[in-house]
């Protein structure tokens, strides 16, 4: 193994990766494992579904609002310091969450976990990029990608088992030993990045992006039905959020030290990687929404069987994300991303061809193959995009990638859930049975997703493995 710096040995590099894996896997697994626990919280605290759903919403909101800050914080105070602070806050939020006495306290401590996750996820990739040279990053981020992509898939199964065999408190306590282990390893092995004491804080950028992202995510999280989309307050809030983000973009393009260096979007490979990953996120979360409806409401299987349906996708994503990483290091992103997006597109379309008499094993096979496609495309796209930008902007690039992916996936879930409600009701009014109406609506949803993925396939031909010219991202403050 060839190393780019004498600071690290083979063992220390892999201990760095181990610390990052333990932290990120715990954060993402905890987020998705609480989804099936919402009914349990409703029973325990005698609360409504809308109130209890804040346990999920506040985590995503806290994470989305914190992520834009990680680039500045990592530069100003050092990536190791901020990452470990995030992990410590996550452990603290887990302990406090397990001791919650009412619904409000659970929501508050989940918010703390979300803020912690927002600090950790973007910086985890930046630390990996600091520790490994470009010709090894595909393989390493392939391993990291297992945590990012497998955890959301197995989270609902883990959460369901923990509730069935234990208690809701166990969903918080399970984070503590893993988090502490990651913290101890990180304290010893994570590299100290040089803190830039001259880095100034962009207050106007912070206010506009935090409020803009926060308002949009909050509003999208409250939209469950078609009627919610035309409520004037929701429309106003979405409009305010968009205006704030437009102001943020204009401010960032005029400042010497902006909160986020938006000009890295002038680098084609990075810009394309964000588009592709965002589309993949929409498709992934829409599938998580539709498959349980398909398995339970159309075919009549239990929630446990639904959880098992996601396991083949998780397993094969984990296997092929490593294969894709090794290929990326050797031959670049074009072919592996092309194959991955094509497989994802085809299997998504085939999920849209299921009939009432389709056997369950067909869904298992299609989900398995879809996992192959996601594994081959998702992490290579992200890694190639970050490889294409200058090293000093990796934290910024990772943060923006995550924020945009979170916002687009939230928007995708809103659109698909509202479409499901409207189209299914329409088909029932036409005289179709409930099962047939549900199946046709879900089939149409998968077809739309496959078309969206199809549109991104050409992006693979324009992705480069090496860093691209950087003169387009350097800027000076424009005159008034």
Coordinates of C-alpha atoms in Angstrom, one line a residue:
X1 CA 0.0 0.0 0.0
X2 CA 1.4 3.3 -1.0
X3 CA 0.9 6.2 1.4
X4 CA 0.7 9.9 0.7
X5 CA 2.1 10.9 4.0
X6 CA 4.5 9.6 6.6
X7 CA 2.1 10.6 9.4
X8 CA 0.1 7.4 9.1
X9 CA 0.9 3.7 9.2
X10 CA -1.2 1.0 7.7
X11 CA -2.7 0.2 11.2
X12 CA -3.4 3.8 12.1
X13 CA -5.2 4.5 8.8
X14 CA -7.5 1.6 9.4
X15 CA -8.1 2.6 13.0
X16 CA -9.1 6.0 11.7
X17 CA -11.6 4.3 9.4
X18 CA -12.8 2.1 12.3
X19 CA -13.6 5.1 14.4
X20 CA -15.4 6.9 11.6
X21 CA -17.4 3.7 10.8
X22 CA -18.5 3.2 14.4
X23 CA -19.7 6.8 14.7
X24 CA -21.5 7.2 11.4
X25 CA -23.1 3.7 11.4
X26 CA -24.5 4.4 14.9
X27 CA -26.0 7.7 14.0
X28 CA -27.7 6.5 10.8
X29 CA -28.9 3.2 12.3
X30 CA -30.4 5.1 15.2
X31 CA -32.3 7.4 13.0
X32 CA -34.0 4.7 10.9
X33 CA -34.5 2.3 13.8
X34 CA -36.8 4.7 15.6
X35 CA -39.3 4.8 12.7
X36 CA -41.1 1.6 13.7
X37 CA -41.1 2.7 17.3
X38 CA -43.5 5.6 16.7
X39 CA -46.6 3.6 17.6
X40 CA -44.8 2.5 20.9
X41 CA -44.1 6.1 21.8
X42 CA -47.7 7.0 21.1
X43 CA -48.9 4.3 23.5
X44 CA -46.3 5.1 26.2
X45 CA -46.9 8.9 26.2
X46 CA -50.6 8.9 25.1
X47 CA -49.8 11.2 22.3
X48 CA -51.2 11.7 18.7
X49 CA -49.4 10.5 15.6
X50 CA -48.7 14.1 14.5
X51 CA -47.1 15.0 17.8
X52 CA -45.1 11.8 18.0
X53 CA -43.8 12.1 14.5
X54 CA -41.7 15.0 15.8
X55 CA -39.3 12.4 17.2
X56 CA -38.3 11.7 13.6
X57 CA -38.8 15.2 12.2
X58 CA -36.6 17.0 14.8
X59 CA -33.7 14.7 14.1
X60 CA -33.7 15.4 10.4
X61 CA -34.3 19.1 11.0
X62 CA -31.4 19.3 13.5
X63 CA -29.1 17.5 11.1
X64 CA -30.1 19.5 8.1
X65 CA -29.6 22.9 9.8
X66 CA -26.2 21.9 11.3
X67 CA -24.6 20.5 8.2
X68 CA -23.9 23.8 6.4
X69 CA -21.8 24.8 9.4
X70 CA -19.4 21.9 9.3
X71 CA -17.1 23.3 6.7
X72 CA -16.4 26.4 8.7
X73 CA -16.2 24.6 12.0
X74 CA -13.8 22.0 10.7
X75 CA -11.6 24.7 9.2
X76 CA -11.7 27.0 12.2
X77 CA -11.3 24.4 15.0
X78 CA -10.0 21.3 13.3
X79 CA -12.0 18.4 11.8
X80 CA -11.0 16.0 14.6
X81 CA -12.2 18.3 17.3
X82 CA -15.6 19.0 15.7
X83 CA -16.2 15.3 14.7
X84 CA -15.5 14.0 18.2
X85 CA -17.6 16.8 19.8
X86 CA -20.4 15.6 17.6
X87 CA -19.9 12.0 18.7
X88 CA -19.8 13.1 22.3
X89 CA -23.0 15.1 21.9
X90 CA -24.7 12.1 20.2
X91 CA -23.7 9.8 23.1
X92 CA -25.0 12.4 25.6
X93 CA -28.3 12.7 23.6
X94 CA -28.6 8.9 23.7
X95 CA -28.2 8.7 27.4
X96 CA -30.6 11.6 28.1
X97 CA -33.1 10.1 25.5
X98 CA -33.2 6.8 27.4
X99 CA -34.0 8.8 30.6
X100 CA -36.8 10.8 29.0
X101 CA -39.9 11.4 31.2
X102 CA -42.4 12.7 28.5
X103 CA -42.7 13.2 24.8
X104 CA -41.3 16.8 24.8
X105 CA -38.1 15.5 26.5
X106 CA -37.7 12.7 23.9
X107 CA -38.1 15.3 21.1
X108 CA -35.5 17.6 22.7
X109 CA -32.9 14.9 23.1
X110 CA -33.6 13.7 19.6
X111 CA -32.9 17.2 18.4
X112 CA -29.6 17.1 20.2
X113 CA -28.8 13.8 18.4
X114 CA -29.7 15.4 15.1
X115 CA -27.3 18.4 15.7
X116 CA -24.6 15.9 16.6
X117 CA -25.2 13.9 13.4
X118 CA -25.1 17.0 11.4
X119 CA -21.6 17.7 12.7
X120 CA -20.4 14.1 12.2
X121 CA -21.6 12.9 8.8
X122 CA -20.0 15.5 6.4
X123 CA -16.7 15.6 8.4
X124 CA -16.5 11.8 8.4
X125 CA -15.8 11.8 4.7
X126 CA -13.5 14.8 5.0
X127 CA -11.4 13.0 7.6
X128 CA -11.2 9.9 5.4
X129 CA -10.0 12.0 2.5
X130 CA -7.3 13.6 4.7
X131 CA -6.1 10.1 5.8
X132 CA -6.1 8.3 2.4
X133 CA -4.6 9.3 -1.0
X134 CA -6.9 9.5 -4.0
X135 CA -5.9 6.2 -5.4
X136 CA -7.2 4.4 -2.3
X137 CA -10.3 6.5 -1.5
X138 CA -12.7 4.4 -3.7
X139 CA -11.9 1.3 -1.7
X140 CA -12.1 3.1 1.6
X141 CA -15.2 5.0 0.9
X142 CA -16.7 1.8 -0.3
X143 CA -16.3 0.4 3.2
X144 CA -17.6 3.7 4.7
X145 CA -20.5 3.4 2.3
X146 CA -21.7 0.2 3.9
X147 CA -22.5 2.3 7.0
X148 CA -24.2 5.0 5.0
X149 CA -26.3 2.8 2.8
X150 CA -26.9 -0.4 4.8
X151 CA -27.8 1.2 8.1
X152 CA -31.0 2.9 6.8
X153 CA -32.1 -0.4 5.3
X154 CA -31.6 -2.6 8.4
X155 CA -32.6 0.1 10.8
X156 CA -36.4 -0.6 10.7
X157 CA -35.7 -4.3 11.3
X158 CA -33.4 -3.6 14.2
X159 CA -35.9 -1.1 15.7
X160 CA -38.8 -3.6 15.4
X161 CA -36.8 -6.3 17.1
X162 CA -35.6 -4.0 19.9
X163 CA -39.2 -2.9 20.6
X164 CA -40.5 -6.5 20.5
X165 CA -37.8 -8.0 22.7
X166 CA -36.9 -5.0 24.9
X167 CA -38.2 -1.5 25.4
X168 CA -38.1 1.9 23.7
X169 CA -35.2 2.9 26.0
X170 CA -33.1 0.2 24.4
X171 CA -33.2 2.1 21.1
X172 CA -31.2 4.9 22.8
X173 CA -28.9 2.7 25.1
X174 CA -27.7 0.6 22.1
X175 CA -25.8 3.7 20.8
X176 CA -23.8 4.2 23.9
X177 CA -21.2 1.4 23.9
X178 CA -20.6 1.6 20.2
X179 CA -20.3 5.4 20.4
X180 CA -17.9 5.3 23.3
X181 CA -15.7 2.8 21.5
X182 CA -15.6 5.1 18.4
X183 CA -14.8 8.0 20.7
X184 CA -11.9 6.3 22.4
X185 CA -10.4 5.1 19.1
X186 CA -10.9 8.5 17.6
X187 CA -9.2 10.3 20.4
X188 CA -6.1 8.2 19.8
X189 CA -6.0 7.8 16.1
X190 CA -7.9 10.6 14.3
X191 CA -5.4 13.0 12.7
X192 CA -5.2 16.6 13.9
X193 CA -5.9 18.9 11.0
X194 CA -4.5 22.4 11.2
X195 CA -7.0 24.9 12.5
X196 CA -7.3 28.1 10.5
X197 CA -7.5 30.8 13.2
X198 CA -7.9 33.5 10.5
X199 CA -11.1 31.9 9.2
X200 CA -13.9 34.4 9.8
X201 CA -17.5 33.4 10.6
X202 CA -20.1 34.4 7.9
X203 CA -23.0 35.5 10.1
X204 CA -25.4 36.5 7.3
X205 CA -24.7 33.3 5.5
X206 CA -25.3 31.3 8.7
X207 CA -28.6 33.0 9.4
X208 CA -30.0 32.7 5.8
X209 CA -29.0 29.1 5.1
X210 CA -29.9 27.8 8.6
X211 CA -33.4 29.4 8.5
X212 CA -33.9 28.6 4.8
X213 CA -33.0 24.9 5.1
X214 CA -34.8 24.6 8.5
X215 CA -38.0 26.2 7.3
X216 CA -38.2 24.1 4.1
X217 CA -37.4 20.8 5.9
X218 CA -39.8 21.6 8.7
X219 CA -42.6 22.4 6.3
X220 CA -42.0 19.4 4.1
X221 CA -42.1 17.2 7.1
X222 CA -45.6 18.4 8.0
X223 CA -47.1 17.7 4.5
X224 CA -48.8 14.3 4.5
X225 CA -51.8 14.9 2.3
X226 CA -52.8 16.8 -0.8
X227 CA -54.8 19.3 1.4
X228 CA -51.6 20.1 3.2
X229 CA -49.9 21.3 0.0
X230 CA -52.5 24.0 -0.6
X231 CA -52.6 25.3 3.0
X232 CA -51.6 29.0 2.7
X233 CA -49.3 28.8 5.7
X234 CA -47.3 25.9 4.2
X235 CA -47.0 27.7 0.8
X236 CA -45.8 30.9 2.5
X237 CA -43.2 29.0 4.6
X238 CA -41.9 27.2 1.5
X239 CA -41.7 30.5 -0.3
X240 CA -39.9 32.2 2.6
X241 CA -37.4 29.3 2.8
X242 CA -36.7 29.5 -1.0
X243 CA -36.2 33.3 -0.8
X244 CA -33.8 32.9 2.1
X245 CA -31.8 30.3 0.1
X246 CA -31.7 32.6 -2.9
X247 CA -30.4 35.4 -0.7
X248 CA -27.8 33.0 0.8
X249 CA -26.5 32.0 -2.7
X250 CA -26.1 35.7 -3.7
X251 CA -24.3 36.5 -0.5
X252 CA -21.9 33.6 -0.8
X253 CA -20.9 34.6 -4.3
X254 CA -19.8 38.1 -3.1
X255 CA -17.8 37.2 0.0
X256 CA -14.1 36.6 0.5
X257 CA -14.7 34.0 3.1
X258 CA -18.2 32.6 2.6
X259 CA -19.8 30.0 4.8
X260 CA -19.9 27.6 1.8
X261 CA -17.8 27.9 -1.3
X262 CA -20.6 27.5 -3.8
X263 CA -18.3 28.0 -6.8
X264 CA -17.2 24.4 -6.5
X265 CA -20.4 23.7 -8.4
X266 CA -18.5 25.1 -11.4
X267 CA -16.5 21.8 -11.4
X268 CA -18.6 19.5 -13.6
X269 CA -17.8 16.2 -11.9
X270 CA -18.8 17.5 -8.5
X271 CA -22.0 19.2 -9.8
X272 CA -23.0 16.0 -11.6
X273 CA -22.3 13.9 -8.5
X274 CA -24.6 15.9 -6.4
X275 CA -27.4 15.6 -9.0
X276 CA -27.0 11.8 -9.3
X277 CA -26.7 11.2 -5.5
X278 CA -29.8 13.4 -4.9
X279 CA -31.8 11.4 -7.5
X280 CA -30.6 8.2 -5.9
X281 CA -31.7 9.5 -2.5
X282 CA -35.2 10.3 -3.8
X283 CA -35.4 6.8 -5.3
X284 CA -34.2 5.1 -2.2
X285 CA -36.5 6.9 0.3
X286 CA -39.5 6.6 -2.1
X287 CA -38.8 2.9 -2.3
X288 CA -38.7 2.7 1.5
X289 CA -42.1 4.4 1.5
X290 CA -43.7 2.2 -1.2
X291 CA -42.4 -1.3 -0.6
X292 CA -44.1 -1.7 2.8
X293 CA -47.4 -0.6 1.3
X294 CA -46.9 -3.1 -1.5
X295 CA -46.0 -6.0 0.7
X296 CA -48.6 -5.4 3.4
X297 CA -51.5 -3.7 1.7
X298 CA -51.4 -5.6 -1.6
X299 CA -50.0 -9.0 -0.8
X300 CA -51.1 -9.1 2.9
X301 CA -47.8 -10.0 4.5
X302 CA -46.8 -9.0 8.1
X303 CA -44.5 -6.1 9.1
X304 CA -41.8 -8.6 9.9
X305 CA -41.8 -10.0 6.4
X306 CA -41.6 -6.4 5.1
X307 CA -38.5 -5.8 7.2
X308 CA -37.0 -9.0 5.7
X309 CA -37.7 -7.8 2.1
X310 CA -35.2 -5.0 2.7
X311 CA -32.4 -7.2 3.9
X312 CA -31.3 -8.6 0.4
X313 CA -31.0 -5.0 -0.8
X314 CA -28.9 -4.0 2.3
X315 CA -26.7 -7.1 2.0
X316 CA -26.0 -6.7 -1.7
X317 CA -25.5 -3.0 -1.4
X318 CA -22.8 -3.7 1.2
X319 CA -21.1 -6.3 -1.0
X320 CA -21.1 -4.3 -4.2
X321 CA -20.2 -0.9 -2.7
X322 CA -16.8 -2.4 -1.8
X323 CA -16.4 -3.9 -5.3
X324 CA -17.3 -0.5 -6.8
X325 CA -14.8 1.3 -4.6
X326 CA -11.9 -1.0 -5.8
X327 CA -13.0 -0.5 -9.4
X328 CA -13.1 3.3 -8.9
X329 CA -9.5 3.4 -7.7
X330 CA -8.2 1.3 -10.7
X331 CA -10.3 2.5 -13.6
X332 CA -12.3 5.6 -12.6
X333 CA -16.0 6.3 -12.2
X334 CA -17.5 6.2 -15.7
X335 CA -18.1 2.5 -16.3
X336 CA -19.0 1.5 -12.8
X337 CA -21.4 4.4 -12.4
X338 CA -23.0 3.6 -15.8
X339 CA -23.6 0.0 -14.9
X340 CA -24.9 0.9 -11.4
X341 CA -27.3 3.5 -12.6
X342 CA -28.5 1.2 -15.4
X343 CA -29.1 -1.7 -13.0
X344 CA -31.0 0.6 -10.6
X345 CA -33.1 2.0 -13.4
X346 CA -34.0 -1.4 -14.8
X347 CA -34.9 -3.1 -11.4
X348 CA -36.9 0.0 -10.4
X349 CA -38.9 -0.3 -13.6
X350 CA -39.4 -4.0 -13.0
X351 CA -40.8 -3.3 -9.6
X352 CA -43.4 -1.3 -11.5
X353 CA -44.4 -4.4 -13.4
X354 CA -45.6 -6.5 -10.5
X355 CA -49.0 -8.1 -10.6
X356 CA -51.5 -9.2 -8.0
X357 CA -50.4 -12.8 -8.4
X358 CA -46.6 -12.1 -8.4
X359 CA -44.8 -14.3 -5.9
X360 CA -43.0 -12.8 -2.9
X361 CA -39.6 -14.2 -4.1
X362 CA -39.7 -11.9 -7.1
X363 CA -39.7 -8.9 -4.9
X364 CA -36.8 -10.3 -2.9
X365 CA -34.8 -10.8 -6.1
X366 CA -35.6 -7.4 -7.5
X367 CA -34.7 -5.7 -4.2
X368 CA -31.4 -7.7 -4.2
X369 CA -30.6 -6.6 -7.7
X370 CA -31.6 -3.0 -6.9
X371 CA -29.1 -3.2 -4.0
X372 CA -26.4 -4.2 -6.5
X373 CA -27.2 -1.1 -8.6
X374 CA -27.1 1.2 -5.6
X375 CA -23.9 -0.3 -4.4
X376 CA -22.2 0.1 -7.8
X377 CA -23.3 3.7 -8.3
X378 CA -23.9 5.7 -5.1
X379 CA -20.5 5.8 -3.3
X380 CA -18.4 6.0 -6.5
X381 CA -20.4 9.0 -7.6
X382 CA -19.8 10.7 -4.2
X383 CA -16.1 9.9 -4.1
X384 CA -15.5 11.0 -7.7
X385 CA -17.2 14.3 -7.0
X386 CA -15.2 15.0 -3.9
X387 CA -11.9 13.8 -5.6
X388 CA -12.6 16.4 -8.4
X389 CA -12.5 19.4 -6.0
X390 CA -9.5 20.9 -4.2
X391 CA -8.6 19.2 -1.0
X392 CA -9.3 22.3 1.2
X393 CA -12.9 22.3 0.0
X394 CA -13.7 18.6 0.7
X395 CA -15.5 19.5 4.0
X396 CA -17.6 22.1 2.2
X397 CA -18.3 19.7 -0.7
X398 CA -19.4 16.9 1.6
X399 CA -21.6 19.2 3.7
X400 CA -23.4 20.6 0.6
X401 CA -23.8 17.1 -0.9
X402 CA -25.5 16.0 2.3
X403 CA -27.8 19.0 2.7
X404 CA -29.0 18.9 -0.9
X405 CA -29.5 15.2 -0.7
X406 CA -31.6 15.6 2.5
X407 CA -33.7 18.3 1.0
X408 CA -34.4 16.5 -2.3
X409 CA -35.2 13.2 -0.6
X410 CA -37.7 15.0 1.8
X411 CA -39.3 16.7 -1.2
X412 CA -39.4 13.3 -3.0
X413 CA -41.2 11.6 -0.1
X414 CA -43.8 14.4 0.0
X415 CA -44.5 14.2 -3.7
X416 CA -44.7 10.4 -3.8
X417 CA -46.9 10.2 -0.6
X418 CA -49.3 12.8 -1.9
X419 CA -49.4 11.2 -5.3
X420 CA -50.1 7.9 -3.7
X421 CA -53.1 9.3 -1.8
X422 CA -54.6 11.2 -4.7
X423 CA -54.1 8.5 -7.4
X424 CA -55.2 5.6 -5.2
X425 CA -58.4 7.4 -4.3
X426 CA -59.0 8.2 -7.9
X427 CA -58.7 4.6 -9.0
X428 CA -61.0 3.4 -6.2
X429 CA -63.6 5.9 -7.4
X430 CA -63.3 4.4 -10.8
X431 CA -64.5 1.1 -9.3
X432 CA -61.3 -0.7 -8.7
X433 CA -60.7 -2.7 -5.6
X434 CA -58.4 -1.4 -2.8
X435 CA -55.6 -3.9 -3.6
X436 CA -55.7 -3.2 -7.4
X437 CA -55.8 0.6 -6.8
X438 CA -52.8 0.4 -4.4
X439 CA -50.8 -1.8 -6.8
X440 CA -51.4 0.4 -9.8
X441 CA -50.5 3.5 -7.9
X442 CA -47.3 2.0 -6.6
X443 CA -46.4 0.6 -10.1
X444 CA -46.8 4.1 -11.6
X445 CA -44.6 5.5 -8.8
X446 CA -41.8 3.0 -9.6
X447 CA -42.1 3.8 -13.3
X448 CA -41.7 7.6 -12.6
X449 CA -38.7 6.9 -10.4
X450 CA -37.1 4.7 -13.1
X451 CA -37.5 7.5 -15.7
X452 CA -35.9 10.0 -13.3
X453 CA -32.9 7.6 -12.8
X454 CA -32.7 7.1 -16.6
X455 CA -32.2 10.8 -17.1
X456 CA -29.2 10.8 -14.9
X457 CA -27.4 7.9 -16.7
X458 CA -25.6 10.1 -19.2
X459 CA -23.9 11.9 -16.3
X460 CA -21.6 8.9 -16.0
X461 CA -19.9 9.7 -19.3
X462 CA -18.9 13.1 -18.0
X463 CA -17.4 12.1 -14.7
X464 CA -13.6 12.2 -14.2
X465 CA -11.4 10.5 -11.7
X466 CA -8.8 13.2 -11.2
X467 CA -9.1 16.7 -9.9
X468 CA -10.4 19.2 -12.5
X469 CA -9.0 22.7 -13.1
X470 CA -9.8 24.9 -10.1
X471 CA -9.4 28.4 -11.6
X472 CA -13.2 28.7 -12.0
X473 CA -13.8 28.4 -8.2
X474 CA -11.5 31.1 -7.1
X475 CA -13.3 34.4 -6.8
X476 CA -12.9 37.9 -5.6
X477 CA -15.5 40.1 -4.0
X478 CA -17.6 41.7 -6.6
X479 CA -17.9 45.4 -6.7
X480 CA -21.3 46.8 -6.0

